[in-house]
mmCIF file of C-alpha atoms in Angstrom:
data_model
loop_
_atom_site.group_PDB
_atom_site.id
_atom_site.type_symbol
_atom_site.label_atom_id
_atom_site.label_comp_id
_atom_site.label_asym_id
_atom_site.label_seq_id
_atom_site.Cartn_x
_atom_site.Cartn_y
_atom_site.Cartn_z
ATOM 1 C CA MET A 1 -16.215 12.350 -14.298
ATOM 2 C CA THR A 2 -14.584 10.539 -11.022
ATOM 3 C CA LEU A 3 -14.141 7.326 -13.204
ATOM 4 C CA VAL A 4 -11.782 9.384 -15.312
ATOM 5 C CA TYR A 5 -10.111 10.938 -12.097
ATOM 6 C CA GLY A 6 -9.413 7.728 -10.785
ATOM 7 C CA LEU A 7 -7.891 7.014 -14.127
ATOM 8 C CA ILE A 8 -5.788 9.884 -14.601
ATOM 9 C CA THR A 9 -5.037 9.666 -11.104
ATOM 10 C CA GLY A 10 -3.812 6.127 -10.963
ATOM 11 C CA ILE A 11 -1.922 6.658 -14.561
ATOM 12 C CA VAL A 12 0.493 9.035 -12.440
ATOM 13 C CA PHE A 13 0.877 7.200 -9.302
ATOM 14 C CA GLY A 14 1.702 4.181 -11.243
ATOM 15 C CA PHE A 15 3.753 6.414 -13.782
ATOM 16 C CA LEU A 16 5.825 8.059 -10.158
ATOM 17 C CA LEU A 17 5.810 4.415 -7.882
ATOM 18 C CA GLN A 18 7.789 2.922 -11.104
ATOM 19 C CA LYS A 19 10.222 5.964 -11.466
ATOM 20 C CA GLY A 20 10.927 5.755 -8.461
ATOM 21 C CA ARG A 21 11.547 2.302 -8.512
ATOM 22 C CA VAL A 22 9.254 0.770 -5.450
ATOM 23 C CA LEU A 23 7.220 -1.650 -7.140
ATOM 24 C CA ARG A 24 9.260 -4.591 -7.602
ATOM 25 C CA TYR A 25 10.030 -7.402 -5.189
ATOM 26 C CA ASP A 26 13.077 -6.419 -4.704
ATOM 27 C CA LYS A 27 12.649 -2.750 -3.241
ATOM 28 C CA GLN A 28 10.076 -4.380 -0.857
ATOM 29 C CA LEU A 29 11.915 -7.122 0.606
ATOM 30 C CA GLY A 30 14.750 -4.551 0.671
ATOM 31 C CA ALA A 31 13.224 -2.543 2.994
ATOM 32 C CA LEU A 32 11.909 -5.266 5.596
ATOM 33 C CA ARG A 33 15.253 -6.767 5.234
ATOM 34 C CA LEU A 34 16.682 -3.643 6.105
ATOM 35 C CA MET A 35 19.251 -3.024 3.407
ATOM 36 C CA ASP A 36 17.690 -0.799 1.013
ATOM 37 C CA MET A 37 15.169 1.795 2.138
ATOM 38 C CA THR A 38 14.008 3.095 -1.300
ATOM 39 C CA ILE A 39 10.669 2.910 0.020
ATOM 40 C CA VAL A 40 10.383 4.023 2.977
ATOM 41 C CA LYS A 41 11.964 7.933 1.821
ATOM 42 C CA PHE A 42 9.309 7.246 -0.859
ATOM 43 C CA MET A 43 6.543 6.892 1.530
ATOM 44 C CA LEU A 44 7.848 9.628 3.692
ATOM 45 C CA SER A 45 8.565 12.574 1.263
ATOM 46 C CA ASN A 46 4.920 11.514 -0.131
ATOM 47 C CA ILE A 47 3.883 11.870 4.006
ATOM 48 C CA ILE A 48 4.904 15.229 4.620
ATOM 49 C CA VAL A 49 4.282 16.615 1.276
ATOM 50 C CA ALA A 50 0.608 15.222 1.679
ATOM 51 C CA MET A 51 -0.127 16.125 5.380
ATOM 52 C CA VAL A 52 1.045 19.891 4.747
ATOM 53 C CA GLY A 53 -1.623 20.205 1.834
ATOM 54 C CA ILE A 54 -3.714 18.104 3.269
ATOM 55 C CA TYR A 55 -4.587 19.742 6.455
ATOM 56 C CA LEU A 56 -3.231 23.298 4.794
ATOM 57 C CA LEU A 57 -6.466 22.709 2.359
ATOM 58 C CA ARG A 58 -8.413 21.633 5.307
ATOM 59 C CA ASP A 59 -7.948 24.763 7.361
ATOM 60 C CA LEU A 60 -9.469 26.768 4.192
ATOM 61 C CA GLY A 61 -12.234 24.694 3.802
ATOM 62 C CA LEU A 62 -11.595 23.232 0.582
ATOM 63 C CA VAL A 63 -11.520 19.270 1.396
ATOM 64 C CA LYS A 64 -12.628 17.030 4.946
ATOM 65 C CA LEU A 65 -10.379 14.085 6.283
ATOM 66 C CA SER A 66 -11.527 11.134 5.225
ATOM 67 C CA LEU A 67 -10.206 8.878 8.715
ATOM 68 C CA LYS A 68 -10.547 5.142 8.738
ATOM 69 C CA ALA A 69 -11.903 3.963 12.269
ATOM 70 C CA THR A 70 -8.817 3.547 15.040
ATOM 71 C CA ALA A 71 -9.858 0.025 16.375
ATOM 72 C CA LEU A 72 -6.252 -1.613 17.881
ATOM 73 C CA GLY A 73 -8.451 -5.460 17.817
ATOM 74 C CA PRO A 74 -8.539 -5.110 13.881
ATOM 75 C CA ASN A 75 -5.811 -2.276 13.297
ATOM 76 C CA ILE A 76 -3.052 -4.567 15.562
ATOM 77 C CA ILE A 77 -3.997 -8.090 14.640
ATOM 78 C CA GLY A 78 -4.871 -7.177 10.297
ATOM 79 C CA GLY A 79 -1.269 -4.785 10.806
ATOM 80 C CA LEU A 80 0.743 -7.874 11.753
ATOM 81 C CA LEU A 81 -0.663 -10.523 9.094
ATOM 82 C CA PHE A 82 -0.910 -7.894 6.530
ATOM 83 C CA GLY A 83 3.126 -7.264 7.034
ATOM 84 C CA LEU A 84 3.566 -11.323 7.308
ATOM 85 C CA GLY A 85 2.059 -11.608 4.411
ATOM 86 C CA TRP A 86 3.972 -8.557 2.603
ATOM 87 C CA GLY A 87 7.058 -10.368 3.194
ATOM 88 C CA ILE A 88 6.033 -13.686 1.140
ATOM 89 C CA VAL A 89 4.798 -12.308 -1.395
ATOM 90 C CA GLY A 90 6.539 -8.707 -1.536
ATOM 91 C CA TYR A 91 3.831 -6.659 -3.024
ATOM 92 C CA CYS A 92 1.402 -4.551 -1.666
ATOM 93 C CA PRO A 93 -1.890 -4.038 -3.069
ATOM 94 C CA GLY A 94 -1.140 -1.196 -5.111
ATOM 95 C CA THR A 95 2.183 -1.906 -5.723
ATOM 96 C CA SER A 96 1.033 -5.590 -7.422
ATOM 97 C CA ALA A 97 -1.037 -3.436 -10.319
ATOM 98 C CA GLY A 98 2.400 -1.345 -11.290
ATOM 99 C CA ALA A 99 4.324 -4.028 -10.878
ATOM 100 C CA LEU A 100 2.558 -5.956 -12.910
ATOM 101 C CA GLY A 101 2.907 -3.427 -15.547
ATOM 102 C CA GLU A 102 6.762 -3.238 -15.413
ATOM 103 C CA GLY A 103 6.600 -6.908 -16.402
ATOM 104 C CA ARG A 104 6.868 -8.503 -13.215
ATOM 105 C CA LEU A 105 4.836 -11.762 -14.461
ATOM 106 C CA ASP A 106 4.367 -12.644 -10.509
ATOM 107 C CA ALA A 107 2.338 -10.202 -9.384
ATOM 108 C CA LEU A 108 -0.344 -12.179 -11.184
ATOM 109 C CA TRP A 109 0.093 -14.881 -8.545
ATOM 110 C CA ALA A 110 -0.431 -12.711 -5.989
ATOM 111 C CA ILE A 111 -2.958 -10.921 -7.129
ATOM 112 C CA LEU A 112 -5.155 -13.579 -7.268
ATOM 113 C CA GLY A 113 -3.752 -14.690 -3.976
ATOM 114 C CA MET A 114 -5.481 -11.153 -2.796
ATOM 115 C CA LEU A 115 -8.900 -11.475 -4.521
ATOM 116 C CA GLY A 116 -9.078 -14.544 -2.383
ATOM 117 C CA GLY A 117 -8.114 -13.010 0.345
ATOM 118 C CA ALA A 118 -10.895 -10.832 -0.004
ATOM 119 C CA SER A 119 -13.150 -12.898 -0.233
ATOM 120 C CA LEU A 120 -12.260 -15.251 2.155
ATOM 121 C CA PHE A 121 -12.401 -12.194 4.751
ATOM 122 C CA ALA A 122 -15.854 -10.953 3.450
ATOM 123 C CA HIS A 123 -17.347 -14.606 4.075
ATOM 124 C CA THR A 124 -15.428 -14.382 7.875
ATOM 125 C CA TYR A 125 -16.302 -11.201 8.756
ATOM 126 C CA PRO A 126 -19.789 -11.503 10.680
ATOM 127 C CA ALA A 127 -17.509 -13.608 13.291
ATOM 128 C CA LEU A 128 -15.047 -11.106 13.503
ATOM 129 C CA LYS A 129 -17.660 -8.585 13.235
ATOM 130 C CA GLU A 130 -18.475 -9.787 17.234
ATOM 131 C CA THR A 131 -15.182 -10.328 18.564
ATOM 132 C CA VAL A 132 -12.146 -8.362 17.224
ATOM 133 C CA TYR A 133 -13.976 -5.502 15.922
ATOM 134 C CA THR A 134 -14.843 -4.963 19.155
ATOM 135 C CA TRP A 135 -11.449 -4.829 20.874
ATOM 136 C CA GLY A 136 -9.778 -1.304 21.589
ATOM 137 C CA ASN A 137 -12.147 0.559 19.528
ATOM 138 C CA PHE A 138 -12.198 4.370 20.104
ATOM 139 C CA GLY A 139 -13.837 5.572 16.246
ATOM 140 C CA LYS A 140 -12.111 7.704 13.809
ATOM 141 C CA ILE A 141 -9.424 9.599 15.406
ATOM 142 C CA THR A 142 -6.448 11.821 14.225
ATOM 143 C CA LEU A 143 -3.432 12.178 16.495
ATOM 144 C CA PRO A 144 -3.823 15.917 17.445
ATOM 145 C CA ASP A 145 -7.276 15.188 18.618
ATOM 146 C CA ALA A 146 -5.551 12.586 20.819
ATOM 147 C CA LEU A 147 -3.315 14.408 22.095
ATOM 148 C CA GLY A 148 -5.566 17.157 22.726
ATOM 149 C CA VAL A 149 -2.576 19.442 21.126
ATOM 150 C CA ASN A 150 -3.142 22.196 18.088
ATOM 151 C CA HIS A 151 -2.666 20.361 14.248
ATOM 152 C CA TRP A 152 0.120 22.270 13.063
ATOM 153 C CA ILE A 153 2.370 21.724 16.035
ATOM 154 C CA VAL A 154 2.170 17.996 15.980
ATOM 155 C CA LEU A 155 2.140 17.964 12.099
ATOM 156 C CA ALA A 156 5.698 20.339 12.683
ATOM 157 C CA VAL A 157 7.279 17.897 15.007
ATOM 158 C CA LEU A 158 5.862 14.584 12.378
ATOM 159 C CA ALA A 159 7.434 16.116 9.896
ATOM 160 C CA ALA A 160 10.699 16.894 11.589
ATOM 161 C CA LEU A 161 10.697 13.156 12.963
ATOM 162 C CA TYR A 162 10.472 12.316 9.489
ATOM 163 C CA VAL A 163 13.256 13.785 8.334
ATOM 164 C CA LEU A 164 15.546 13.292 11.047
ATOM 165 C CA ILE A 165 14.205 9.075 9.880
ATOM 166 C CA LEU A 166 15.546 9.773 5.926
ATOM 167 C CA ARG A 167 18.600 11.236 7.847
ATOM 168 C CA PHE A 168 19.212 8.228 9.741
ATOM 169 C CA ILE A 169 18.858 6.177 6.576
ATOM 170 C CA GLU A 170 20.953 8.085 4.443
ATOM 171 C CA ARG A 171 24.044 7.924 7.118
ATOM 172 C CA LYS A 172 23.467 4.568 6.964
ATOM 173 C CA GLY A 173 23.829 4.396 3.249
ATOM 174 C CA LEU A 174 20.588 2.256 2.934
ATOM 175 C CA MET B 1 20.839 -3.516 -13.175
ATOM 176 C CA SER B 2 21.279 -2.392 -16.437
ATOM 177 C CA GLY B 3 23.213 0.958 -16.933
ATOM 178 C CA SER B 4 20.231 2.374 -19.000
ATOM 179 C CA GLU B 5 17.904 2.460 -16.394
ATOM 180 C CA ARG B 6 17.993 6.187 -15.062
ATOM 181 C CA PRO B 7 15.404 5.583 -11.707
ATOM 182 C CA TRP B 8 14.079 9.046 -10.341
ATOM 183 C CA SER B 9 15.435 9.639 -6.815
ATOM 184 C CA PRO B 10 12.428 8.152 -4.941
ATOM 185 C CA TYR B 11 12.217 11.687 -2.633
ATOM 186 C CA VAL B 12 11.679 13.623 -5.688
ATOM 187 C CA ALA B 13 9.030 10.850 -7.171
ATOM 188 C CA GLY B 14 7.491 10.501 -3.191
ATOM 189 C CA ALA B 15 7.015 14.179 -3.289
ATOM 190 C CA LEU B 16 5.381 14.636 -6.025
ATOM 191 C CA SER B 17 3.401 11.783 -5.495
ATOM 192 C CA GLY B 18 2.115 13.905 -2.325
ATOM 193 C CA VAL B 19 1.286 16.758 -4.581
ATOM 194 C CA LEU B 20 -0.757 14.165 -6.791
ATOM 195 C CA ALA B 21 -2.430 12.938 -3.771
ATOM 196 C CA VAL B 22 -3.308 16.326 -2.175
ATOM 197 C CA ALA B 23 -4.829 17.401 -5.911
ATOM 198 C CA SER B 24 -6.633 13.841 -6.174
ATOM 199 C CA VAL B 25 -8.566 15.081 -2.661
ATOM 200 C CA LEU B 26 -9.019 18.625 -3.522
ATOM 201 C CA VAL B 27 -10.538 17.565 -7.841
ATOM 202 C CA ALA B 28 -11.915 14.125 -6.902
ATOM 203 C CA GLY B 29 -12.365 14.100 -2.852
ATOM 204 C CA LYS B 30 -10.679 10.758 -3.516
ATOM 205 C CA TYR B 31 -7.837 9.400 -0.589
ATOM 206 C CA LEU B 32 -5.591 6.835 -1.807
ATOM 207 C CA GLY B 33 -5.805 3.358 -1.888
ATOM 208 C CA ALA B 34 -6.226 -0.007 -3.443
ATOM 209 C CA SER B 35 -6.954 -2.622 -0.981
ATOM 210 C CA THR B 36 -10.915 -1.968 -1.492
ATOM 211 C CA THR B 37 -10.300 -2.539 -4.755
ATOM 212 C CA PHE B 38 -9.701 -6.536 -4.020
ATOM 213 C CA VAL B 39 -12.847 -6.475 -2.023
ATOM 214 C CA ARG B 40 -14.841 -5.659 -5.157
ATOM 215 C CA SER B 41 -13.320 -7.059 -7.570
ATOM 216 C CA ALA B 42 -13.913 -10.571 -5.631
ATOM 217 C CA GLY B 43 -17.348 -10.034 -4.961
ATOM 218 C CA MET B 44 -17.682 -9.188 -8.585
ATOM 219 C CA ILE B 45 -16.504 -12.083 -9.459
ATOM 220 C CA GLU B 46 -18.819 -13.775 -7.140
ATOM 221 C CA ASN B 47 -21.758 -12.568 -7.880
ATOM 222 C CA THR B 48 -21.192 -13.805 -11.264
ATOM 223 C CA LEU B 49 -21.118 -17.293 -10.038
ATOM 224 C CA SER B 50 -23.957 -16.904 -7.732
ATOM 225 C CA PRO B 51 -25.591 -13.734 -6.841
ATOM 226 C CA ALA B 52 -26.433 -16.012 -3.379
ATOM 227 C CA LEU B 53 -22.717 -15.415 -2.487
ATOM 228 C CA VAL B 54 -22.185 -11.466 -2.075
ATOM 229 C CA ASP B 55 -25.545 -11.775 -0.149
ATOM 230 C CA THR B 56 -23.043 -11.390 3.154
ATOM 231 C CA ALA B 57 -22.516 -8.057 5.356
ATOM 232 C CA TYR B 58 -19.373 -7.702 3.918
ATOM 233 C CA TYR B 59 -20.171 -7.594 0.624
ATOM 234 C CA LEU B 60 -23.498 -5.867 1.346
ATOM 235 C CA LYS B 61 -21.314 -2.552 2.557
ATOM 236 C CA TYR B 62 -19.941 -2.006 -0.946
ATOM 237 C CA ASN B 63 -21.425 -1.592 -4.221
ATOM 238 C CA LEU B 64 -19.883 -4.144 -6.366
ATOM 239 C CA ALA B 65 -19.293 -2.176 -9.568
ATOM 240 C CA VAL B 66 -16.203 -0.556 -11.201
ATOM 241 C CA ASP B 67 -15.873 2.686 -9.455
ATOM 242 C CA TRP B 68 -12.913 5.945 -8.479
ATOM 243 C CA GLN B 69 -10.666 3.345 -7.028
ATOM 244 C CA PHE B 70 -10.847 0.562 -9.446
ATOM 245 C CA LEU B 71 -9.566 2.710 -12.150
ATOM 246 C CA PHE B 72 -6.949 3.954 -10.192
ATOM 247 C CA VAL B 73 -5.466 0.824 -9.559
ATOM 248 C CA VAL B 74 -6.023 0.482 -13.064
ATOM 249 C CA GLY B 75 -4.283 3.105 -14.013
ATOM 250 C CA ILE B 76 -1.328 2.472 -11.071
ATOM 251 C CA VAL B 77 -0.943 -0.489 -13.977
ATOM 252 C CA ILE B 78 -0.643 1.604 -17.323
ATOM 253 C CA GLY B 79 1.278 3.823 -15.174
ATOM 254 C CA ALA B 80 3.804 1.617 -14.840
ATOM 255 C CA PHE B 81 4.448 0.237 -18.103
ATOM 256 C CA ILE B 82 4.523 3.628 -19.371
ATOM 257 C CA ALA B 83 6.858 4.495 -17.022
ATOM 258 C CA SER B 84 9.017 1.228 -17.567
ATOM 259 C CA ARG B 85 8.829 1.185 -21.449
ATOM 260 C CA THR B 86 9.821 4.812 -21.171
ATOM 261 C CA ASP B 87 13.182 4.301 -20.043
ATOM 262 C CA GLY B 88 14.164 0.406 -20.854
ATOM 263 C CA SER B 89 13.652 -0.654 -17.213
ATOM 264 C CA PHE B 90 10.674 -2.941 -18.462
ATOM 265 C CA ARG B 91 11.534 -6.708 -17.928
ATOM 266 C CA VAL B 92 9.379 -9.781 -18.289
ATOM 267 C CA GLN B 93 10.419 -12.048 -15.202
ATOM 268 C CA MET B 94 8.379 -14.374 -13.223
ATOM 269 C CA VAL B 95 11.036 -14.856 -10.224
ATOM 270 C CA PRO B 96 12.501 -11.731 -8.966
ATOM 271 C CA ASP B 97 16.475 -11.825 -9.090
ATOM 272 C CA MET B 98 16.364 -11.291 -5.021
ATOM 273 C CA TRP B 99 13.875 -14.681 -4.972
ATOM 274 C CA THR B 100 16.158 -16.812 -7.617
ATOM 275 C CA ALA B 101 19.446 -15.905 -5.178
ATOM 276 C CA ARG B 102 17.619 -17.125 -1.986
ATOM 277 C CA PHE B 103 15.547 -19.762 -3.657
ATOM 278 C CA GLY B 104 15.850 -20.644 -7.030
ATOM 279 C CA ALA B 105 14.845 -19.826 -10.497
ATOM 280 C CA SER B 106 12.100 -22.430 -10.627
ATOM 281 C CA PRO B 107 8.891 -20.195 -11.149
ATOM 282 C CA LEU B 108 6.499 -22.810 -9.379
ATOM 283 C CA PRO B 109 7.374 -21.818 -5.357
ATOM 284 C CA ARG B 110 7.818 -18.372 -6.178
ATOM 285 C CA ALA B 111 4.472 -18.195 -8.008
ATOM 286 C CA LEU B 112 2.985 -20.547 -4.747
ATOM 287 C CA ALA B 113 4.598 -18.372 -2.387
ATOM 288 C CA ALA B 114 3.178 -15.016 -3.807
ATOM 289 C CA PHE B 115 -0.587 -16.619 -3.718
ATOM 290 C CA ALA B 116 -0.322 -17.787 -0.072
ATOM 291 C CA GLY B 117 1.220 -14.483 0.148
ATOM 292 C CA GLY B 118 -1.046 -12.908 -1.485
ATOM 293 C CA ILE B 119 -3.947 -14.102 0.476
ATOM 294 C CA ILE B 120 -2.561 -13.440 3.962
ATOM 295 C CA GLY B 121 -1.796 -10.010 2.960
ATOM 296 C CA VAL B 122 -5.247 -8.861 1.988
ATOM 297 C CA TYR B 123 -6.815 -10.648 4.610
ATOM 298 C CA GLY B 124 -4.811 -8.206 7.093
ATOM 299 C CA ALA B 125 -5.470 -5.422 5.414
ATOM 300 C CA ARG B 126 -9.070 -5.598 5.177
ATOM 301 C CA LEU B 127 -8.965 -6.352 8.956
ATOM 302 C CA ALA B 128 -6.880 -3.511 9.520
ATOM 303 C CA GLY B 129 -8.868 -1.912 7.704
ATOM 304 C CA GLY B 130 -6.474 -0.604 4.768
ATOM 305 C CA CYS B 131 -2.917 -1.415 3.099
ATOM 306 C CA PRO B 132 -0.140 0.288 2.835
ATOM 307 C CA SER B 133 -1.723 3.238 0.420
ATOM 308 C CA GLY B 134 -5.092 3.609 2.285
ATOM 309 C CA HIS B 135 -3.308 3.698 5.895
ATOM 310 C CA GLY B 136 -0.249 4.003 5.285
ATOM 311 C CA LEU B 137 -0.228 7.018 2.715
ATOM 312 C CA SER B 138 -3.508 8.358 2.719
ATOM 313 C CA GLY B 139 -4.011 7.766 7.012
ATOM 314 C CA LEU B 140 -0.225 9.205 8.265
ATOM 315 C CA ALA B 141 -0.983 12.212 5.812
ATOM 316 C CA GLN B 142 -4.130 13.207 7.799
ATOM 317 C CA MET B 143 -2.446 11.982 11.082
ATOM 318 C CA SER B 144 -4.480 9.045 11.312
ATOM 319 C CA VAL B 145 -4.073 7.154 14.855
ATOM 320 C CA SER B 146 -5.199 4.139 12.957
ATOM 321 C CA GLY B 147 -2.772 5.201 9.907
ATOM 322 C CA PHE B 148 0.177 4.738 12.655
ATOM 323 C CA VAL B 149 -1.008 1.675 14.451
ATOM 324 C CA ALA B 150 -1.100 0.110 11.259
ATOM 325 C CA ALA B 151 1.592 1.342 9.392
ATOM 326 C CA ALA B 152 3.883 0.065 12.597
ATOM 327 C CA CYS B 153 2.187 -3.260 12.137
ATOM 328 C CA PHE B 154 2.498 -3.310 8.549
ATOM 329 C CA PHE B 155 6.655 -2.942 8.841
ATOM 330 C CA ILE B 156 7.297 -5.240 12.347
ATOM 331 C CA GLY B 157 5.232 -8.243 10.476
ATOM 332 C CA GLY B 158 7.029 -7.781 7.630
ATOM 333 C CA ILE B 159 10.492 -7.468 9.023
ATOM 334 C CA VAL B 160 9.560 -10.308 11.050
ATOM 335 C CA SER B 161 8.329 -12.774 7.581
ATOM 336 C CA ALA B 162 11.286 -11.082 5.639
ATOM 337 C CA ARG B 163 13.650 -12.789 8.658
ATOM 338 C CA LEU B 164 12.007 -15.871 8.490
ATOM 339 C CA MET B 165 11.752 -15.998 4.745
ATOM 340 C CA TYR B 166 16.111 -15.317 4.897
ATOM 341 C CA GLY B 167 17.499 -15.213 7.619
ATOM 342 C CA ARG B 168 20.005 -12.400 8.987
ATOM 343 C CA ALA B 169 20.590 -9.611 6.368
ATOM 344 C CA THR B 170 24.135 -10.145 5.034
ATOM 345 C CA ARG B 171 25.309 -7.272 2.926
#
């Protein structure tokens, strides 16, 4: 059943990504060239809604968080590398699949490259594990944990910040 | 863009995808993400070539089989296909418009860049621990410190990279 949920969730997500027009290369590069912030509008809207929903359900004891470890070495170096590649390929892993679905066949080359990147990573992981991964490792922490502040206060401040970013984008006509 | 295209507001589509993300966590216990699927798929391909290839620490962390996220990624292809076919925005294209305007319409340079960028991108995503879905959307929705660090680095790296590719933006 979990597999069926995965397929259904993917279909709905792909549908929404396409309707929001965030899949294509021109939109991804548009954001990175600071010309068209459509993907930022989509992402921040998603985050504001999901943030409230997830923390509400968590406080009701219905869901658990699933945090990725905060390790500054891999998060920063990996994040910057991802960004470097993103600006060249113009798709991220999720949107490459969606772009293929709306007929953008250059996404096939992207997907092949991404499979190669995953393989390369798997085979170089043992060396990274002893080095980069040990730099600045703080474990699985949330911003409210790190600040020692109630999560609803942090959430409200972040939501307000995101709305301000979106208003700024709209004012600039991006 | 043809006049027949009727995109949804990115705010509406984004907010609905936020509802979807919450529903997925509630119903299936799954946070949205995509890049692990590339690890699983690469591992499955290598396993068919030679099982010795996947006898390495990173692949051993994952069950190399079709899972929730694999079908989630397959679903994205199907969902985008359905959405684009219903509003006339489906278009078979080998080279994106913006790329053509800068580098020309030849498919080969675009293919090479997409391939190379894909390698670098997913190598970085796996090192960072996730992609814009896993770290960006799911991480920030949980207010994970790793999500803020990674998402900021995704955009910083991406802006620098786009600048190197296209030079200063002219609107």
